[in-house]
Amino acid sequence: MTTRAAFVANLQRALGQNIRQYGMFIALFVIMIIFSITTNGIFISSRNLSNLINQTGYIAVLGVGMTLVIVIRHIDLSVGFLAGFLGAVAAIALRFWDLPTIVVVPMVLVLGGLAGLLTAFPVAELKIPSFVASLAGWLIYRGALQLVTAGTGTIIIEDETFNAIGNGFIPDVPLSIVPGYHTLTLFLGVLAIVAFVISEIRSRNKKLAYNFEVLPTDMFVLKLVFISALIGLLAWIMAGYNGLSWTMVIVLVVVAIYHFITTQTVLGRHIYAVGGNPEAAELSGISVKRMTYIVFASMGVLSALSGILFASRLRSATTTAGTLFELDAIAAAYIGGVSAAGGVGNVIGSIIGALVYVSLTSGMNLMGIDIAYQYIVRGLVLVAAVVFDVTTRRRGRAG
Amino acid sequence: MEPPILEMRQITKEFPGVRALDNVTFSVKRGEIHCLVGENGAGKSTLMKVLSGVYPYGSYSGEILIDGQPQRFFGIADSERVGIGIIYQELALVPELTVYENIFLGHEISRNGVIDWNETIRRANEMLRKVRLDVNPAAKIRDLGVGKQQLVEIAKALSREVKLLILDEPTAALNENDSENLLNLLRELRDHGVTCILISHKLKEVLAVADTVTVLRDGKTVCTLDGHSGEVSEQALIRNMVGREITNIYPPRNHQISDEVMLELRNWTVYAPELGRYLLRDVNLQVRKGEIVGLAGLMGAGRTELALSLFGNAPGYRLSGELWLKGRKRVFRHPREAIAAGLAYVSEDRKAKGLVLIQDVRQNITLANLQALAKNGVIDRNAEIQVAEGYRKSLNIKTPTIEQQVVNLSGGNQQKVCLGKWLFVRPDVLILDEPTRGIDVGAKYEIYQLMNRLVEEGMSIIMISSELPEVLGMSDRIYVVSGGRMKGELPVAAATQEKIMELAVDY
């Protein structure tokens, strides 16, 4: 076999084995290319992509939390209005109680965690279906949001520190390498690529030391080049328009933390075991109850974060903030490959799912497509993603 | 001569790796009560599933004749059409519906899809009178006791004009009074022309009602005896039921049992409020260091409940009695506490309760003791791989890599993954619940060798098993449980299959 034929064979094998993993990346890519063509390049512009990612922020953090909730075979419908309500609480604290951002943010995050524990209580202790328990929360937080904004209507937030969370960008270093580009963002991009390449090589060497199956060298190099290029491209685009936003920084930190917890820690393993087989997990000494509390509390904290991002982005708290966020987050998680049967799904997938979802909105808005058609297209994409996921999973099982 | 109402000829049914029925011939005369007896796994339930169409025509070989006519059943609906009604141990009633709705569920009395409730209730009352059940037909099933539910099931079968009624251990969950009523009802039905097949482990009631008894063993018909000829006695039945060939050679054993008592139960009692009955009553048991204790008994005797309740998994049950582990009195409220104290429990149902099937071999093996591999909650992946690789080699788990999902492994290898998981918690007392169920002979032998190695190293093992040869071949001492009570304790030297079975069927 020629080296070229071997390369193609390796590529087919690697793609075939990991089609589910790469499927979402490919879908996102295809969607972006299509919109770039149909909008004459406006979609791919730095400005638009920067906006798009900032808009994804408050759905993305909810999607991360929702992924774990669905992994343990539950659902949380209350998160949308909880985010809206806590956003309003933050606005009130800033505006009427004159508290500084540094106090308000942690306070609201703690309140979110408590709200999550409250949702978990009937689910864990009384085995009430989470659909019902969180639907009650949906109603209660919706009412609470209207109650706290009843006197004032929309609450304008004037605190610039707080508003920077949703609108600001990281500062730049005072030297310009590429004119017109954000230097620190470019530098961070390079740093991320170096860190990624080093960690991949180290992990591969360890696997080799244990005689584990690894990607063939050519595929490994291809993967490194591909993902490095992706990170580089992202950094380049962001650097072309004001650089990295604080929203992006927050989302990246949240994803990094959750990715680490789910893949590297005892807690993460216990959560996935509870999702995969609660009875086996219980008999293995893992408290299903405790995991339920933890996952719902994390969902509550992320709802609070989502509420902060949204209020900050709008520079205000409105009476309808958070409407339908929960369904967008659930859709993002499912597009990202989480399974309702439990135990399957990862946070990276959900972030990609959220990006796909928001890209569709953004691209179709730029094309001037009627909102009615936008909903229909999003519905079709959701179904297509889940069908793709289910069929490839089945094939993986058979193989 | 009139043909028998049912004739099953040369029925053979295979599952992957096992021949559950091997050339079984079974014939039932019109208007008799025919009892079917045999050990757990002898093939009784499989035979009835073939008869009722649960295993459709073509999935077995052999012939079924009803009134001399060959039949092909592709589903339960087909067997119902010719008048066969089967009542399983787990009742198939809808708890939230009323008695009369349940009786006519699936064949409602209706015109153009609209149910005639008056006629339904009238007919339901008629059926209830036939089974001598005095309840309001508008009562909900979940408000009735198990005994009455059983009668509703029979009424349901009668409403379909069943000719051949099959009951699978109908009295297992009933008290003596309800059992007696049920048996009287069967006699009455027989006198009105309904033929009954009764599967039961309670040999006394078999002797009381049977016109004919067929004994199955290892998927084969051993004998068919006339219940009125005097040749049927409890001893005769037990002799025919057991006599199982000892096909496995058990590995040689040379371990020392110390006098040190590792685990002891005193008057261990478990009450299930939801079921309204005791699962276990006043059970006493001792396990010494380096000993294999066999826990024999029939399915449903309470052995698994015994293991789970002492392991801290007793949701909603009320426990009393004392549990002593290594000389200390303990109470475990969660398996986590039991594991920390040195217990491990390998479940009888590895797929439902033992493994996370969608996870890989490595993740399953380390699941119960991840803390040992973690620093500050972060798993040391390399150490984890070494542990999993270690068990893969020492237990000879056949898998391409430890990254393989366990759902893709064979039963024997899945069981070894379960064992690996529990060995990794380094228990002092290992409870094995049906450790060799559904696995091939080679893997069985390896598990026996492993058990001997573990007790030689000083571990104590409680082995729950329904296979008498295995109990006799592996145990140092044998306890027999029946109906939630400890019926006896036998040193292995004095135990025989017959003696164990006598205790196991003693209700």
PDB file of C-alpha atoms in Angstrom, chain B residues 231-398:
ATOM      1  CA  GLU B 231     -46.305 -43.816  44.476  1.00  0.00           C
ATOM      2  CA  VAL B 232     -46.155 -40.056  45.134  1.00  0.00           C
ATOM      3  CA  SER B 233     -44.578 -38.981  48.386  1.00  0.00           C
ATOM      4  CA  GLU B 234     -42.511 -35.999  49.412  1.00  0.00           C
ATOM      5  CA  GLN B 235     -39.370 -38.135  49.490  1.00  0.00           C
ATOM      6  CA  ALA B 236     -40.047 -39.592  46.069  1.00  0.00           C
ATOM      7  CA  LEU B 237     -40.557 -36.157  44.552  1.00  0.00           C
ATOM      8  CA  ILE B 238     -37.404 -34.740  46.120  1.00  0.00           C
ATOM      9  CA  ARG B 239     -35.383 -37.725  44.955  1.00  0.00           C
ATOM     10  CA  ASN B 240     -36.537 -37.145  41.404  1.00  0.00           C
ATOM     11  CA  MET B 241     -36.098 -33.379  41.564  1.00  0.00           C
ATOM     12  CA  VAL B 242     -32.510 -33.358  42.769  1.00  0.00           C
ATOM     13  CA  GLY B 243     -30.411 -36.266  41.557  1.00  0.00           C
ATOM     14  CA  ARG B 244     -28.794 -33.645  39.398  1.00  0.00           C
ATOM     15  CA  GLU B 245     -25.620 -34.761  37.712  1.00  0.00           C
ATOM     16  CA  ILE B 246     -22.528 -33.144  39.093  1.00  0.00           C
ATOM     17  CA  THR B 247     -21.114 -32.006  35.775  1.00  0.00           C
ATOM     18  CA  ASN B 248     -18.588 -29.598  37.185  1.00  0.00           C
ATOM     19  CA  ILE B 249     -15.521 -30.838  38.867  1.00  0.00           C
ATOM     20  CA  TYR B 250     -14.792 -28.568  41.768  1.00  0.00           C
ATOM     21  CA  PRO B 251     -11.216 -27.481  42.288  1.00  0.00           C
ATOM     22  CA  PRO B 252      -9.369 -29.051  45.229  1.00  0.00           C
ATOM     23  CA  ARG B 253      -9.462 -27.081  48.423  1.00  0.00           C
ATOM     24  CA  ASN B 254      -6.973 -26.933  51.237  1.00  0.00           C
ATOM     25  CA  HIS B 255      -7.744 -23.897  53.288  1.00  0.00           C
ATOM     26  CA  GLN B 256      -7.708 -23.373  57.020  1.00  0.00           C
ATOM     27  CA  ILE B 257     -10.776 -22.007  58.734  1.00  0.00           C
ATOM     28  CA  SER B 258      -9.948 -20.016  61.827  1.00  0.00           C
ATOM     29  CA  ASP B 259     -12.215 -19.827  64.867  1.00  0.00           C
ATOM     30  CA  GLU B 260     -12.510 -16.086  64.544  1.00  0.00           C
ATOM     31  CA  VAL B 261     -16.089 -15.075  63.713  1.00  0.00           C
ATOM     32  CA  MET B 262     -16.063 -12.367  61.033  1.00  0.00           C
ATOM     33  CA  LEU B 263     -19.755 -11.752  60.606  1.00  0.00           C
ATOM     34  CA  GLU B 264     -22.709 -12.691  62.710  1.00  0.00           C
ATOM     35  CA  LEU B 265     -26.439 -12.045  62.473  1.00  0.00           C
ATOM     36  CA  ARG B 266     -28.614 -12.372  65.551  1.00  0.00           C
ATOM     37  CA  ASN B 267     -32.399 -12.513  65.175  1.00  0.00           C
ATOM     38  CA  TRP B 268     -32.122 -10.560  61.943  1.00  0.00           C
ATOM     39  CA  THR B 269     -35.632  -9.529  60.921  1.00  0.00           C
ATOM     40  CA  VAL B 270     -36.729  -7.521  57.902  1.00  0.00           C
ATOM     41  CA  TYR B 271     -40.258  -6.223  57.536  1.00  0.00           C
ATOM     42  CA  ALA B 272     -41.505  -4.654  54.301  1.00  0.00           C
ATOM     43  CA  PRO B 273     -44.345  -2.248  55.127  1.00  0.00           C
ATOM     44  CA  GLU B 274     -45.291  -1.844  51.463  1.00  0.00           C
ATOM     45  CA  LEU B 275     -45.839  -5.564  51.046  1.00  0.00           C
ATOM     46  CA  GLY B 276     -47.239  -5.902  54.533  1.00  0.00           C
ATOM     47  CA  ARG B 277     -45.139  -8.940  55.347  1.00  0.00           C
ATOM     48  CA  TYR B 278     -41.860 -10.107  56.776  1.00  0.00           C
ATOM     49  CA  LEU B 279     -39.129 -10.840  54.258  1.00  0.00           C
ATOM     50  CA  LEU B 280     -36.923 -12.361  56.942  1.00  0.00           C
ATOM     51  CA  ARG B 281     -37.635 -13.448  60.486  1.00  0.00           C
ATOM     52  CA  ASP B 282     -35.213 -14.189  63.302  1.00  0.00           C
ATOM     53  CA  VAL B 283     -32.344 -15.242  61.105  1.00  0.00           C
ATOM     54  CA  ASN B 284     -29.155 -16.307  62.879  1.00  0.00           C
ATOM     55  CA  LEU B 285     -25.958 -16.833  60.957  1.00  0.00           C
ATOM     56  CA  GLN B 286     -22.212 -16.934  61.531  1.00  0.00           C
ATOM     57  CA  VAL B 287     -19.315 -16.692  59.128  1.00  0.00           C
ATOM     58  CA  ARG B 288     -15.760 -17.407  60.232  1.00  0.00           C
ATOM     59  CA  LYS B 289     -12.527 -16.118  58.823  1.00  0.00           C
ATOM     60  CA  GLY B 290     -11.439 -18.121  55.786  1.00  0.00           C
ATOM     61  CA  GLU B 291     -14.756 -19.903  55.437  1.00  0.00           C
ATOM     62  CA  ILE B 292     -17.134 -20.327  52.533  1.00  0.00           C
ATOM     63  CA  VAL B 293     -20.692 -20.416  53.789  1.00  0.00           C
ATOM     64  CA  GLY B 294     -23.325 -21.596  51.338  1.00  0.00           C
ATOM     65  CA  LEU B 295     -26.779 -20.060  51.535  1.00  0.00           C
ATOM     66  CA  ALA B 296     -29.180 -22.481  49.859  1.00  0.00           C
ATOM     67  CA  GLY B 297     -32.888 -22.157  49.239  1.00  0.00           C
ATOM     68  CA  LEU B 298     -35.424 -21.612  46.533  1.00  0.00           C
ATOM     69  CA  MET B 299     -35.943 -18.400  44.612  1.00  0.00           C
ATOM     70  CA  GLY B 300     -37.892 -15.933  46.715  1.00  0.00           C
ATOM     71  CA  ALA B 301     -36.828 -17.561  49.993  1.00  0.00           C
ATOM     72  CA  GLY B 302     -35.304 -14.265  51.148  1.00  0.00           C
ATOM     73  CA  ARG B 303     -31.614 -14.893  50.517  1.00  0.00           C
ATOM     74  CA  THR B 304     -31.026 -11.819  48.345  1.00  0.00           C
ATOM     75  CA  GLU B 305     -33.017  -9.698  50.793  1.00  0.00           C
ATOM     76  CA  LEU B 306     -30.799 -11.046  53.556  1.00  0.00           C
ATOM     77  CA  ALA B 307     -27.667  -9.992  51.699  1.00  0.00           C
ATOM     78  CA  LEU B 308     -28.986  -6.564  50.696  1.00  0.00           C
ATOM     79  CA  SER B 309     -30.373  -5.729  54.125  1.00  0.00           C
ATOM     80  CA  LEU B 310     -27.108  -6.434  55.887  1.00  0.00           C
ATOM     81  CA  PHE B 311     -25.286  -4.530  53.136  1.00  0.00           C
ATOM     82  CA  GLY B 312     -27.203  -1.350  53.959  1.00  0.00           C
ATOM     83  CA  ASN B 313     -29.586  -1.460  51.022  1.00  0.00           C
ATOM     84  CA  ALA B 314     -33.030  -1.816  52.566  1.00  0.00           C
ATOM     85  CA  PRO B 315     -35.163   0.996  51.179  1.00  0.00           C
ATOM     86  CA  GLY B 316     -38.204   1.549  53.349  1.00  0.00           C
ATOM     87  CA  TYR B 317     -37.770  -1.731  55.255  1.00  0.00           C
ATOM     88  CA  ARG B 318     -37.888  -2.011  59.006  1.00  0.00           C
ATOM     89  CA  LEU B 319     -34.928  -3.914  60.365  1.00  0.00           C
ATOM     90  CA  SER B 320     -34.399  -5.437  63.761  1.00  0.00           C
ATOM     91  CA  GLY B 321     -31.846  -7.788  65.204  1.00  0.00           C
ATOM     92  CA  GLU B 322     -28.104  -7.377  65.406  1.00  0.00           C
ATOM     93  CA  LEU B 323     -25.308  -7.373  62.887  1.00  0.00           C
ATOM     94  CA  TRP B 324     -21.807  -8.006  64.210  1.00  0.00           C
ATOM     95  CA  LEU B 325     -18.806  -7.512  61.995  1.00  0.00           C
ATOM     96  CA  LYS B 326     -15.295  -8.293  63.245  1.00  0.00           C
ATOM     97  CA  GLY B 327     -16.514  -8.229  66.830  1.00  0.00           C
ATOM     98  CA  ARG B 328     -18.307  -4.904  66.583  1.00  0.00           C
ATOM     99  CA  LYS B 329     -22.020  -4.316  66.465  1.00  0.00           C
ATOM    100  CA  ARG B 330     -22.813  -2.343  63.324  1.00  0.00           C
ATOM    101  CA  VAL B 331     -25.708  -0.606  61.593  1.00  0.00           C
ATOM    102  CA  PHE B 332     -25.275   0.244  57.924  1.00  0.00           C
ATOM    103  CA  ARG B 333     -27.628   2.856  56.502  1.00  0.00           C
ATOM    104  CA  HIS B 334     -26.064   2.881  53.044  1.00  0.00           C
ATOM    105  CA  PRO B 335     -23.891   0.459  51.057  1.00  0.00           C
ATOM    106  CA  ARG B 336     -21.117   3.074  51.323  1.00  0.00           C
ATOM    107  CA  GLU B 337     -20.875   2.401  55.071  1.00  0.00           C
ATOM    108  CA  ALA B 338     -20.948  -1.360  54.580  1.00  0.00           C
ATOM    109  CA  ILE B 339     -18.184  -1.164  51.980  1.00  0.00           C
ATOM    110  CA  ALA B 340     -16.058   1.016  54.244  1.00  0.00           C
ATOM    111  CA  ALA B 341     -16.496  -1.544  57.023  1.00  0.00           C
ATOM    112  CA  GLY B 342     -15.213  -4.388  54.846  1.00  0.00           C
ATOM    113  CA  LEU B 343     -18.237  -5.881  53.113  1.00  0.00           C
ATOM    114  CA  ALA B 344     -18.765  -6.448  49.404  1.00  0.00           C
ATOM    115  CA  TYR B 345     -21.837  -7.723  47.577  1.00  0.00           C
ATOM    116  CA  VAL B 346     -21.753  -9.169  44.053  1.00  0.00           C
ATOM    117  CA  SER B 347     -25.309  -8.969  42.786  1.00  0.00           C
ATOM    118  CA  GLU B 348     -27.264 -11.864  41.267  1.00  0.00           C
ATOM    119  CA  ASP B 349     -28.370  -9.540  38.467  1.00  0.00           C
ATOM    120  CA  ARG B 350     -25.147  -8.178  37.051  1.00  0.00           C
ATOM    121  CA  LYS B 351     -26.800  -6.272  34.216  1.00  0.00           C
ATOM    122  CA  ALA B 352     -29.445  -4.479  36.269  1.00  0.00           C
ATOM    123  CA  LYS B 353     -27.603  -4.024  39.541  1.00  0.00           C
ATOM    124  CA  GLY B 354     -23.968  -4.844  39.073  1.00  0.00           C
ATOM    125  CA  LEU B 355     -22.567  -3.029  36.068  1.00  0.00           C
ATOM    126  CA  VAL B 356     -22.837   0.296  34.316  1.00  0.00           C
ATOM    127  CA  LEU B 357     -23.178  -1.364  30.930  1.00  0.00           C
ATOM    128  CA  ILE B 358     -22.426   1.714  28.826  1.00  0.00           C
ATOM    129  CA  GLN B 359     -19.160   2.314  30.644  1.00  0.00           C
ATOM    130  CA  ASP B 360     -15.946   0.456  29.980  1.00  0.00           C
ATOM    131  CA  VAL B 361     -14.161  -2.296  31.869  1.00  0.00           C
ATOM    132  CA  ARG B 362     -11.793   0.147  33.577  1.00  0.00           C
ATOM    133  CA  GLN B 363     -14.542   2.448  34.834  1.00  0.00           C
ATOM    134  CA  ASN B 364     -16.593  -0.470  36.144  1.00  0.00           C
ATOM    135  CA  ILE B 365     -13.734  -2.108  37.992  1.00  0.00           C
ATOM    136  CA  THR B 366     -12.742   1.027  39.874  1.00  0.00           C
ATOM    137  CA  LEU B 367     -16.250   2.378  40.522  1.00  0.00           C
ATOM    138  CA  ALA B 368     -16.694   1.199  44.103  1.00  0.00           C
ATOM    139  CA  ASN B 369     -13.289   2.379  45.300  1.00  0.00           C
ATOM    140  CA  LEU B 370     -12.322   5.440  43.270  1.00  0.00           C
ATOM    141  CA  GLN B 371     -11.148   7.251  46.385  1.00  0.00           C
ATOM    142  CA  ALA B 372      -8.235   4.861  46.588  1.00  0.00           C
ATOM    143  CA  LEU B 373      -7.054   6.122  43.199  1.00  0.00           C
ATOM    144  CA  ALA B 374      -7.650   9.793  43.794  1.00  0.00           C
ATOM    145  CA  LYS B 375      -5.774  12.659  45.319  1.00  0.00           C
ATOM    146  CA  ASN B 376      -7.966  15.632  46.299  1.00  0.00           C
ATOM    147  CA  GLY B 377     -10.796  14.125  44.310  1.00  0.00           C
ATOM    148  CA  VAL B 378      -8.805  13.939  41.067  1.00  0.00           C
ATOM    149  CA  ILE B 379      -8.430  10.446  39.654  1.00  0.00           C
ATOM    150  CA  ASP B 380      -4.901   9.296  38.862  1.00  0.00           C
ATOM    151  CA  ARG B 381      -5.630   7.900  35.414  1.00  0.00           C
ATOM    152  CA  ASN B 382      -2.407   5.927  35.169  1.00  0.00           C
ATOM    153  CA  ALA B 383      -2.923   4.226  38.503  1.00  0.00           C
ATOM    154  CA  GLU B 384      -6.464   3.439  37.439  1.00  0.00           C
ATOM    155  CA  ILE B 385      -5.281   1.836  34.216  1.00  0.00           C
ATOM    156  CA  GLN B 386      -2.784  -0.257  36.151  1.00  0.00           C
ATOM    157  CA  VAL B 387      -5.474  -1.486  38.553  1.00  0.00           C
ATOM    158  CA  ALA B 388      -7.868  -2.375  35.742  1.00  0.00           C
ATOM    159  CA  GLU B 389      -5.112  -4.061  33.734  1.00  0.00           C
ATOM    160  CA  GLY B 390      -4.118  -5.991  36.861  1.00  0.00           C
ATOM    161  CA  TYR B 391      -7.601  -7.444  37.306  1.00  0.00           C
ATOM    162  CA  ARG B 392      -7.932  -8.097  33.585  1.00  0.00           C
ATOM    163  CA  LYS B 393      -4.842 -10.294  33.793  1.00  0.00           C
ATOM    164  CA  SER B 394      -5.408 -11.938  37.180  1.00  0.00           C
ATOM    165  CA  LEU B 395      -9.065 -12.732  36.516  1.00  0.00           C
ATOM    166  CA  ASN B 396      -8.427 -13.560  32.867  1.00  0.00           C
ATOM    167  CA  ILE B 397     -11.104 -11.173  31.609  1.00  0.00           C
ATOM    168  CA  LYS B 398     -11.359 -11.680  27.876  1.00  0.00           C
TER     169      LYS B 398
END
